[in-house]
Each structure stands twice: as structure tokens, then as C-alpha cells.
PDB file of N, CA and C in Angstrom:
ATOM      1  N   UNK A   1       0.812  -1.197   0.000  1.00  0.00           N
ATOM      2  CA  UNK A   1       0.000   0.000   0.000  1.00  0.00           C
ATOM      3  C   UNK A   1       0.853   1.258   0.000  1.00  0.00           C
ATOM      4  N   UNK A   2       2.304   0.774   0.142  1.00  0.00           N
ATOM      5  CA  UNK A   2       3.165   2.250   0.117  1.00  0.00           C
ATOM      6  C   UNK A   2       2.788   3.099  -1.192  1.00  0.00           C
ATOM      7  N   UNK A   3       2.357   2.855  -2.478  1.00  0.00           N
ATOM      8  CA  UNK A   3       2.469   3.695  -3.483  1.00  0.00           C
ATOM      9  C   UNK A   3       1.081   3.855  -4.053  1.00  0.00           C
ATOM     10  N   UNK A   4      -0.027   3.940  -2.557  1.00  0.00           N
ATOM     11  CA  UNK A   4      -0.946   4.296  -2.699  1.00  0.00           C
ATOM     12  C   UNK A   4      -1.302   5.250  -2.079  1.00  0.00           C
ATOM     13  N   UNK A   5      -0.227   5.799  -1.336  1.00  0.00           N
ATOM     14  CA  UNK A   5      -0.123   7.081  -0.059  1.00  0.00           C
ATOM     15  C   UNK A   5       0.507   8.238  -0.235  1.00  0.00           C
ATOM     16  N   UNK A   6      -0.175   9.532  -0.817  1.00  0.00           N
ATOM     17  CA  UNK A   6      -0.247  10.165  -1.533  1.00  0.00           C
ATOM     18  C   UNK A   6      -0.334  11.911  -0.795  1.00  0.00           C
ATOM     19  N   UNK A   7       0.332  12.735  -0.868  1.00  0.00           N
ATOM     20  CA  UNK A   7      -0.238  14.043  -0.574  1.00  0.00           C
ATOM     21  C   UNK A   7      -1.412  14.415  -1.021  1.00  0.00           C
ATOM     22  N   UNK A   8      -1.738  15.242  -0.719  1.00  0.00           N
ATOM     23  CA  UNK A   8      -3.185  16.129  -1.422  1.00  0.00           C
ATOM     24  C   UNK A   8      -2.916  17.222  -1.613  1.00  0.00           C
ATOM     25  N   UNK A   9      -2.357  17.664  -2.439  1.00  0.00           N
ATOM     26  CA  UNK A   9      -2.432  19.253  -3.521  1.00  0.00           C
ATOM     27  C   UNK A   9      -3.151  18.951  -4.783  1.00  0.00           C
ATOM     28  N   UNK A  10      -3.090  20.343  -5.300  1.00  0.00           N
ATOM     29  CA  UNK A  10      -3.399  20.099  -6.797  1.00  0.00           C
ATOM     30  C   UNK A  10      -2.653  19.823  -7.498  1.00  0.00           C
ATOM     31  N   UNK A  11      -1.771  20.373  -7.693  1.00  0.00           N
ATOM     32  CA  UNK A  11      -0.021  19.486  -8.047  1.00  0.00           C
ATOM     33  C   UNK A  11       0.254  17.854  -8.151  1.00  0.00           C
ATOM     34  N   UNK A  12       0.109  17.307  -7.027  1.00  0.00           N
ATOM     35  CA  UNK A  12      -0.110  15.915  -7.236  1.00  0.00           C
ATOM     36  C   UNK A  12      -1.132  15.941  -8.273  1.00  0.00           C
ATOM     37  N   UNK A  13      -2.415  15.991  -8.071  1.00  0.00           N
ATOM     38  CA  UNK A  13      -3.451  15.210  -9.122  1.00  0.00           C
ATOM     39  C   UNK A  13      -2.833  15.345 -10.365  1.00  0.00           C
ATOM     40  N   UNK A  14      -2.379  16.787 -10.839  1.00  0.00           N
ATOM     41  CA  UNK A  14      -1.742  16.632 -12.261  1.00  0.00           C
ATOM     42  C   UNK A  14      -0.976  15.452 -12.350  1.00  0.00           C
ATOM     43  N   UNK A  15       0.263  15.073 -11.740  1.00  0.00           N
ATOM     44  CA  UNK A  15       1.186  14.452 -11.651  1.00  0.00           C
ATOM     45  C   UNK A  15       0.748  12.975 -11.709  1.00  0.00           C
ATOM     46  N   UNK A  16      -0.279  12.601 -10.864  1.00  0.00           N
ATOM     47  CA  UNK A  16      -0.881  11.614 -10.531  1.00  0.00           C
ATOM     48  C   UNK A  16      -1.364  11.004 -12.119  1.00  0.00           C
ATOM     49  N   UNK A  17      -1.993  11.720 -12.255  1.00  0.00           N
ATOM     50  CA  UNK A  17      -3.180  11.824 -13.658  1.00  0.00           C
ATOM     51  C   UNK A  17      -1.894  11.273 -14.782  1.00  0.00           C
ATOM     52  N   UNK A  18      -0.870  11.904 -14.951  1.00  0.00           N
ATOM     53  CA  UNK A  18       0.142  11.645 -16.081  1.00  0.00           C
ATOM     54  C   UNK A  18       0.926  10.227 -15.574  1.00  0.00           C
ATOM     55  N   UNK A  19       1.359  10.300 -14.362  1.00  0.00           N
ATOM     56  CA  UNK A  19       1.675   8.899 -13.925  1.00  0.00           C
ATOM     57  C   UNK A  19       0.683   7.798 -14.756  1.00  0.00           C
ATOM     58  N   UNK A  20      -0.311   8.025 -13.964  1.00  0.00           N
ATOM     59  CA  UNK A  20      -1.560   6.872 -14.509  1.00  0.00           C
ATOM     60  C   UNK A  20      -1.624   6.587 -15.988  1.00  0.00           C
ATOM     61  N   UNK A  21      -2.174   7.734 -16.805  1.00  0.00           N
ATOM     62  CA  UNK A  21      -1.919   7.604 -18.139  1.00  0.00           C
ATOM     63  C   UNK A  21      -0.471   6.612 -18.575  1.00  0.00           C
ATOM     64  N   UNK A  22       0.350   7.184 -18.171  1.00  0.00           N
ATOM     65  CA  UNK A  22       1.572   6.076 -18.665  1.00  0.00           C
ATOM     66  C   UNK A  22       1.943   5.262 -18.424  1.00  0.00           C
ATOM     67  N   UNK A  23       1.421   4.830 -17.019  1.00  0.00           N
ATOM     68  CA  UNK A  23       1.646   3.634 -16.602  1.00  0.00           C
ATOM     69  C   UNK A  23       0.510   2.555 -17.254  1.00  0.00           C
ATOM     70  N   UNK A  24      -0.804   3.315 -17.725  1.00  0.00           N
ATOM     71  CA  UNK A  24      -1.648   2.674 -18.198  1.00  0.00           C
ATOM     72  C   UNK A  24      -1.177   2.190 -19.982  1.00  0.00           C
ATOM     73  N   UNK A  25      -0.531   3.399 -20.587  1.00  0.00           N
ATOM     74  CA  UNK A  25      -0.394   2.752 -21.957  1.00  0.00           C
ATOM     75  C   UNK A  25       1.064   1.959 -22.365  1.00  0.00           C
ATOM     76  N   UNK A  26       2.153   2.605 -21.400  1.00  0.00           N
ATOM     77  CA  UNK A  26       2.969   2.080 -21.339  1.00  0.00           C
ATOM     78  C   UNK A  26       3.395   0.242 -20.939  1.00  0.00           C
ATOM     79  N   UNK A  27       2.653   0.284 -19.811  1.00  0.00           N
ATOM     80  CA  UNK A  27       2.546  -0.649 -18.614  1.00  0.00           C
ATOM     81  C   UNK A  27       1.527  -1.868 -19.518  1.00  0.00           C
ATOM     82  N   UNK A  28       1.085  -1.513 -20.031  1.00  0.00           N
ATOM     83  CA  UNK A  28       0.640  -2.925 -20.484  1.00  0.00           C
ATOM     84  C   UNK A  28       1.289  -3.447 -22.179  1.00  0.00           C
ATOM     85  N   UNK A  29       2.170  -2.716 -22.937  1.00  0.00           N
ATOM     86  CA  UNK A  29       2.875  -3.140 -23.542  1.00  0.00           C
ATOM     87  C   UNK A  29       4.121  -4.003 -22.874  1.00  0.00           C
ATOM     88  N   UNK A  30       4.706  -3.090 -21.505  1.00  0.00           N
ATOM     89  CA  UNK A  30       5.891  -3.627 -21.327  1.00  0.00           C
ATOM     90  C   UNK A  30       5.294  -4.986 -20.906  1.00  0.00           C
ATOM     91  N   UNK A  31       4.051  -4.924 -20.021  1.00  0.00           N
ATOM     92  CA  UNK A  31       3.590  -6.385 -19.364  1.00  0.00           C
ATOM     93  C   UNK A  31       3.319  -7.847 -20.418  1.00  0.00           C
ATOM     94  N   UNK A  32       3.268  -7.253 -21.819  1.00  0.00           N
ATOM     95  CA  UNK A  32       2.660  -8.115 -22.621  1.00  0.00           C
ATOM     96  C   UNK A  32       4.452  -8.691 -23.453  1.00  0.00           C
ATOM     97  N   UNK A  33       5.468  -7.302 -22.920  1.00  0.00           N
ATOM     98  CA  UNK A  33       6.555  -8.131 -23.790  1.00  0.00           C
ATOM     99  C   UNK A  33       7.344  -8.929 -22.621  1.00  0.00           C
ATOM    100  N   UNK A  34       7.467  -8.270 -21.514  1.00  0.00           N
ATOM    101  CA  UNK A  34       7.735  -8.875 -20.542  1.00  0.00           C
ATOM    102  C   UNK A  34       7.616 -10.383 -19.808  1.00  0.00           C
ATOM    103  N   UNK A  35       6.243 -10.258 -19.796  1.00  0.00           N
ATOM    104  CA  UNK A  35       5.696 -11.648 -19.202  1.00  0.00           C
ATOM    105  C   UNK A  35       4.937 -10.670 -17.822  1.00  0.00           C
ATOM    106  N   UNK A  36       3.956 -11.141 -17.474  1.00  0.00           N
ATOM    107  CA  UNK A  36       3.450 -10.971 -15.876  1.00  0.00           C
ATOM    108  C   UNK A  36       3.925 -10.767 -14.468  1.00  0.00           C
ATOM    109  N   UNK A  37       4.807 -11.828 -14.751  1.00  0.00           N
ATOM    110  CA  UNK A  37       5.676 -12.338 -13.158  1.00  0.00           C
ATOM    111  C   UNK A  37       6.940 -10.990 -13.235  1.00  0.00           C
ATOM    112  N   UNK A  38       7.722 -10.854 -14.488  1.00  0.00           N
ATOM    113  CA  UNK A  38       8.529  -9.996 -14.751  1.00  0.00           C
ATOM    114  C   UNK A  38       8.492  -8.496 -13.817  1.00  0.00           C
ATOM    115  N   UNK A  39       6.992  -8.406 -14.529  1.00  0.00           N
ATOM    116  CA  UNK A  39       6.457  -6.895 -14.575  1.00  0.00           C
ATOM    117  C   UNK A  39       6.069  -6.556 -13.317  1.00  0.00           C
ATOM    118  N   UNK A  40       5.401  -7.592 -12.736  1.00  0.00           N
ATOM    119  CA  UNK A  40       4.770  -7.294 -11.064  1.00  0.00           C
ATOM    120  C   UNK A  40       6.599  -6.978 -10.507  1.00  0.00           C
ATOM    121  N   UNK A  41       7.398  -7.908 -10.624  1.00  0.00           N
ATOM    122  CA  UNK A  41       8.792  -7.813  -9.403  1.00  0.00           C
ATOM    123  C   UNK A  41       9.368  -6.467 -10.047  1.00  0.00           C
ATOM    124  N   UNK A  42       9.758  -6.243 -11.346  1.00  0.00           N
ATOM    125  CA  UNK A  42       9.484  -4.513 -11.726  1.00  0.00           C
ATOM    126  C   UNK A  42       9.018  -3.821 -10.891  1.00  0.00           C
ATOM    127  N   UNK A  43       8.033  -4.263 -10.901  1.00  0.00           N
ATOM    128  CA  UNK A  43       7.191  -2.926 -10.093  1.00  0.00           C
ATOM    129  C   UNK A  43       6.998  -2.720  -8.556  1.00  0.00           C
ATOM    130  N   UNK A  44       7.304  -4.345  -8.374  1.00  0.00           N
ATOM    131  CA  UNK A  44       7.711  -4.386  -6.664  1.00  0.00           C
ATOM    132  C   UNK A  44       8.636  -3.653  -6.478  1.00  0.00           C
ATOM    133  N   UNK A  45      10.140  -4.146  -6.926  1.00  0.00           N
ATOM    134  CA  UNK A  45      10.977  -3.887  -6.536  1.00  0.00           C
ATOM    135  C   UNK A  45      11.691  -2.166  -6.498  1.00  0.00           C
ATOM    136  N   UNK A  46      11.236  -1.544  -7.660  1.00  0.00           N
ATOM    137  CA  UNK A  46      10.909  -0.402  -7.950  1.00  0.00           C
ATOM    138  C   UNK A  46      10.669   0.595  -6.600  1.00  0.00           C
ATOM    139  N   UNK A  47       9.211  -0.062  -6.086  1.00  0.00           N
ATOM    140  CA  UNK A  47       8.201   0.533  -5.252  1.00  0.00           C
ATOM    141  C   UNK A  47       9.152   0.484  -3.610  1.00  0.00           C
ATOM    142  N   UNK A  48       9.608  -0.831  -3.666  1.00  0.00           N
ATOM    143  CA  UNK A  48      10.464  -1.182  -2.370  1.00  0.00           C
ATOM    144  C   UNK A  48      11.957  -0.160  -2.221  1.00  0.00           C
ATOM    145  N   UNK A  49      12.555   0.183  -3.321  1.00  0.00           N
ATOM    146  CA  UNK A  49      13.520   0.975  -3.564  1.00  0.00           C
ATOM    147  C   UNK A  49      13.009   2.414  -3.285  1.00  0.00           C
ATOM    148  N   UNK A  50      12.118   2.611  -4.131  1.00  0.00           N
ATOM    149  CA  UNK A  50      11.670   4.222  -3.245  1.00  0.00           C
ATOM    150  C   UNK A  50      11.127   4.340  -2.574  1.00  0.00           C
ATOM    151  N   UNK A  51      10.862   3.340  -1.632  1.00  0.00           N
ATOM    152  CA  UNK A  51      10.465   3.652  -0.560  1.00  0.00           C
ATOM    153  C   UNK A  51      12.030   3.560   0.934  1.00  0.00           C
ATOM    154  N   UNK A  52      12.476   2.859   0.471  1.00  0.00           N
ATOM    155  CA  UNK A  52      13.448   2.389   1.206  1.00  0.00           C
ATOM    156  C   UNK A  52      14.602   4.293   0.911  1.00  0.00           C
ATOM    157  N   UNK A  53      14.906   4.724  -0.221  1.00  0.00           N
ATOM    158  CA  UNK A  53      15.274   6.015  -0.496  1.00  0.00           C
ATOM    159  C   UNK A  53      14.658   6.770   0.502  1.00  0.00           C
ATOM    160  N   UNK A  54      13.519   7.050   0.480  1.00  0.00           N
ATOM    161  CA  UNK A  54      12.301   7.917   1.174  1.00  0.00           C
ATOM    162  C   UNK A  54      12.881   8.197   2.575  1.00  0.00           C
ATOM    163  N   UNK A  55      12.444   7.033   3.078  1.00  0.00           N
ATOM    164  CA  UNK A  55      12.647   6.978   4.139  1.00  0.00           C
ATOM    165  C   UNK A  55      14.230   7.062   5.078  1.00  0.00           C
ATOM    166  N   UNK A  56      15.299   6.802   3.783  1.00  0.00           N
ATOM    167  CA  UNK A  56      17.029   7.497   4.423  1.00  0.00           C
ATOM    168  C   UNK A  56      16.781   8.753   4.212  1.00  0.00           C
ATOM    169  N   UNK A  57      16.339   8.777   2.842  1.00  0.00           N
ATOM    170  CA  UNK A  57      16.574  10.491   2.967  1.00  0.00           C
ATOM    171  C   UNK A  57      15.712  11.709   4.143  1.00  0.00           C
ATOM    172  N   UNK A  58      14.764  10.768   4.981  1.00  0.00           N
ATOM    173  CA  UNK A  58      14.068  11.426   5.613  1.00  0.00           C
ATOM    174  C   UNK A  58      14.711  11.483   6.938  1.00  0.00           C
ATOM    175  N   UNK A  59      15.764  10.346   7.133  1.00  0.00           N
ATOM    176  CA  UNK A  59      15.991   9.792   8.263  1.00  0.00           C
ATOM    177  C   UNK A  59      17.673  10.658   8.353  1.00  0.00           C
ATOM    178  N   UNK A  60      17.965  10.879   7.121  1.00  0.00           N
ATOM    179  CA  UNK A  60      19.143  11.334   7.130  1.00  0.00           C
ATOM    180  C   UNK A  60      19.559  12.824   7.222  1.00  0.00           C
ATOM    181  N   UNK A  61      18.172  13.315   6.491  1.00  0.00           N
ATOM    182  CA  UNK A  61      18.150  14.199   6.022  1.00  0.00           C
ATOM    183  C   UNK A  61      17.522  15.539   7.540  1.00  0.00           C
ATOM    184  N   UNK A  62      16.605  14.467   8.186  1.00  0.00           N
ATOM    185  CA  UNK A  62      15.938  15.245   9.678  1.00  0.00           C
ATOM    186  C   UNK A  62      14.685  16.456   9.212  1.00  0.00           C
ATOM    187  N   UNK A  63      14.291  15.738   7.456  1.00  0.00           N
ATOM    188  CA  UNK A  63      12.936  16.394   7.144  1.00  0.00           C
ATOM    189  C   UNK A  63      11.794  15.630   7.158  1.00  0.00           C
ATOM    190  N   UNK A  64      10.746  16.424   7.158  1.00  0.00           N
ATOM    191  CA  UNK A  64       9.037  15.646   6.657  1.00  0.00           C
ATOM    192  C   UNK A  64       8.396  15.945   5.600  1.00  0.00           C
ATOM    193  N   UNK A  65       9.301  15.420   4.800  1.00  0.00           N
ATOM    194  CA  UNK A  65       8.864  15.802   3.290  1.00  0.00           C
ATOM    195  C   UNK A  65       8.304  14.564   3.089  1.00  0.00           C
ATOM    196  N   UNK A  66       6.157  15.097   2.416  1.00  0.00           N
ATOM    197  CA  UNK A  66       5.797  13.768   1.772  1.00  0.00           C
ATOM    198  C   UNK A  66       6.054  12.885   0.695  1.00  0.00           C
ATOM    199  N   UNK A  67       5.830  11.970   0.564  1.00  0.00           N
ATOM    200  CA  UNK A  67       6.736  10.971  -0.378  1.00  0.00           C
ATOM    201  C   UNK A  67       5.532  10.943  -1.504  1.00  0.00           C
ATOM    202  N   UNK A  68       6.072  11.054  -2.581  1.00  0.00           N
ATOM    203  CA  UNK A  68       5.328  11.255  -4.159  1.00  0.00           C
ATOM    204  C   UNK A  68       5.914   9.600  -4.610  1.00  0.00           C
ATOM    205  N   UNK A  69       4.903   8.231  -3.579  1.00  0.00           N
ATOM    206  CA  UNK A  69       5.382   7.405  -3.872  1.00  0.00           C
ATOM    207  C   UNK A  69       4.723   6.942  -5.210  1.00  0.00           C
ATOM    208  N   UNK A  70       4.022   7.179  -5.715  1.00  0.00           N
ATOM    209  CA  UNK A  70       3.607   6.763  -6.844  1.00  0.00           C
ATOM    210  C   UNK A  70       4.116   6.390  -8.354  1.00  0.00           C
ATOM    211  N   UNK A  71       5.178   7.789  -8.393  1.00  0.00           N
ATOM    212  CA  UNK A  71       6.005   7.969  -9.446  1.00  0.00           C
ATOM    213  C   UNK A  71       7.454   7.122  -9.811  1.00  0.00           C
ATOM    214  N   UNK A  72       7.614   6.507  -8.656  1.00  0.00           N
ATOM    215  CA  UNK A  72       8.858   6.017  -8.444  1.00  0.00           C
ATOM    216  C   UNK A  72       8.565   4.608  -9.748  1.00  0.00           C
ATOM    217  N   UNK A  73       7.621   4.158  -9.247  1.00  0.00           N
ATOM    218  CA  UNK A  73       7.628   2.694  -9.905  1.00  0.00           C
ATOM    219  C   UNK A  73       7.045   2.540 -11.226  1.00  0.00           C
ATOM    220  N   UNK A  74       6.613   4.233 -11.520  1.00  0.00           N
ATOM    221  CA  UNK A  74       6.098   4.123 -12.890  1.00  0.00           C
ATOM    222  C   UNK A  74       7.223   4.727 -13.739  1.00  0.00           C
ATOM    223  N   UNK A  75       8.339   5.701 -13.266  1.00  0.00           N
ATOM    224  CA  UNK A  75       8.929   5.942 -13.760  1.00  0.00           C
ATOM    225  C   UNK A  75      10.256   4.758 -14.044  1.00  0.00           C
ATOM    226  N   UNK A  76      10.192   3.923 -12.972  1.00  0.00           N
ATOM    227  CA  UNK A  76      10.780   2.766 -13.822  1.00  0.00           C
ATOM    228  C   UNK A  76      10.301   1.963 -14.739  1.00  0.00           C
ATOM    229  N   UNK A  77       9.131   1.699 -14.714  1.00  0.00           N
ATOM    230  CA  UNK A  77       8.562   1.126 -15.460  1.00  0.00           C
ATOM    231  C   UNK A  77       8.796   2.052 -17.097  1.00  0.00           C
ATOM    232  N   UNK A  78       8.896   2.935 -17.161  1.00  0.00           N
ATOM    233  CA  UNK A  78       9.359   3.920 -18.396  1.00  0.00           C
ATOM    234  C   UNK A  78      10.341   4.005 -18.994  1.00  0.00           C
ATOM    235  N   UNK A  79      11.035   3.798 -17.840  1.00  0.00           N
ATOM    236  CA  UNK A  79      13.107   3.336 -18.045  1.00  0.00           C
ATOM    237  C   UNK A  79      13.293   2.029 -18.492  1.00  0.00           C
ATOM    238  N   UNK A  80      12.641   1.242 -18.387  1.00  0.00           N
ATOM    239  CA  UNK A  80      12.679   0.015 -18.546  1.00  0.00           C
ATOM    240  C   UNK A  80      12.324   0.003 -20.025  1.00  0.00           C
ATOM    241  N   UNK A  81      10.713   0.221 -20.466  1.00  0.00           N
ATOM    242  CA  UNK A  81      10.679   0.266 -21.493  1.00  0.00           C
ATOM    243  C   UNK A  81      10.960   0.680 -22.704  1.00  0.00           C
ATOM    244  N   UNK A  82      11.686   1.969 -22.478  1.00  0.00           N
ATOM    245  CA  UNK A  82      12.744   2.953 -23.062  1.00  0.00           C
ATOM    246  C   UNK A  82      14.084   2.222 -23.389  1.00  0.00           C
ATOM    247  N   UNK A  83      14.435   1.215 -22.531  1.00  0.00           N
ATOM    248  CA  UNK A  83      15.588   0.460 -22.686  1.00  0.00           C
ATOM    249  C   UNK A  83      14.961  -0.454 -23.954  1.00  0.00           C
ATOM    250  N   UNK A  84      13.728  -1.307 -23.695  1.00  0.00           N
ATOM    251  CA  UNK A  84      13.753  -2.140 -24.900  1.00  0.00           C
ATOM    252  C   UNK A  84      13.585  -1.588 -26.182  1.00  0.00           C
TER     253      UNK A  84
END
């Protein structure tokens, strides 16, 4: 549920909204060249990495900055497919 926990501005929704879109047209090409199993640990692992970031840099850093976890795992998911 980490990259379902989200600020509330208006800022996000834009952001949100373009995430979605690309993860939606993107995300199911890469899933279809990929395979299923591929694409979910993609996107796990992705999600587990920025969150695991998040939280040094919060810890390191001695701020409370909210985490725009959403983007993390779609923007790999973009890198990824950009690679193939």
C-alpha cells in the first residue's frame, strides 16, 4: 500500500493523472513483452527501492517531506521500457 499514499495538492493530481496515463499505456505493452511475473517484481521492486530512499533520505536528512510514492515505480517502469 506504500504507493498508494499520496499528498493532497493540486499538483499531485496533475502528476498523478500523467503517472496513470503512462503507466496505463505504457505498462501494459511492457507487461505483454515482458511476461506478468517480470512486470509485477518490476514494479515491486521499484516501489520497495523508493520507498526504502524515502525513508534514508528522511531519516538522514531530519525532514518531513511527503513521499510522491507513486512515481517512483512508474517511472521505472518507463526506463525500462525505453531500454527495450
Amino acid at each position: 500500500t506504500y504507493t498508494l499514499v499520496h499528498p493532497a495538492s493540486i499538483w499531485y493530481i496533475f502528476w498523478f493523472v500523467m503517472g496513470a496515463y503512462a503507466l496505463y499505456q505504457i505498462g501494459n505493452d511492457l507487461e505483454w513483452e515482458i511476461g506478468r511475473t517480470r512486470f509485477l517484481i518490476l514494479y515491486s521492486a521499484s516501489a520497495a527501492y523508493g520507498a526504502l530512499l524515502h525513508g534514508l533520505y528522511q531519516y538522514v536528512g531530519h525532514s518531513a517531506v511527503p513521499a510522491v510514492t507513486f512515481l517512483g515505480p512508474v517511472f521505472a517502469v518507463v526506463t525500462y521500457y525505453a531500454w527495450l
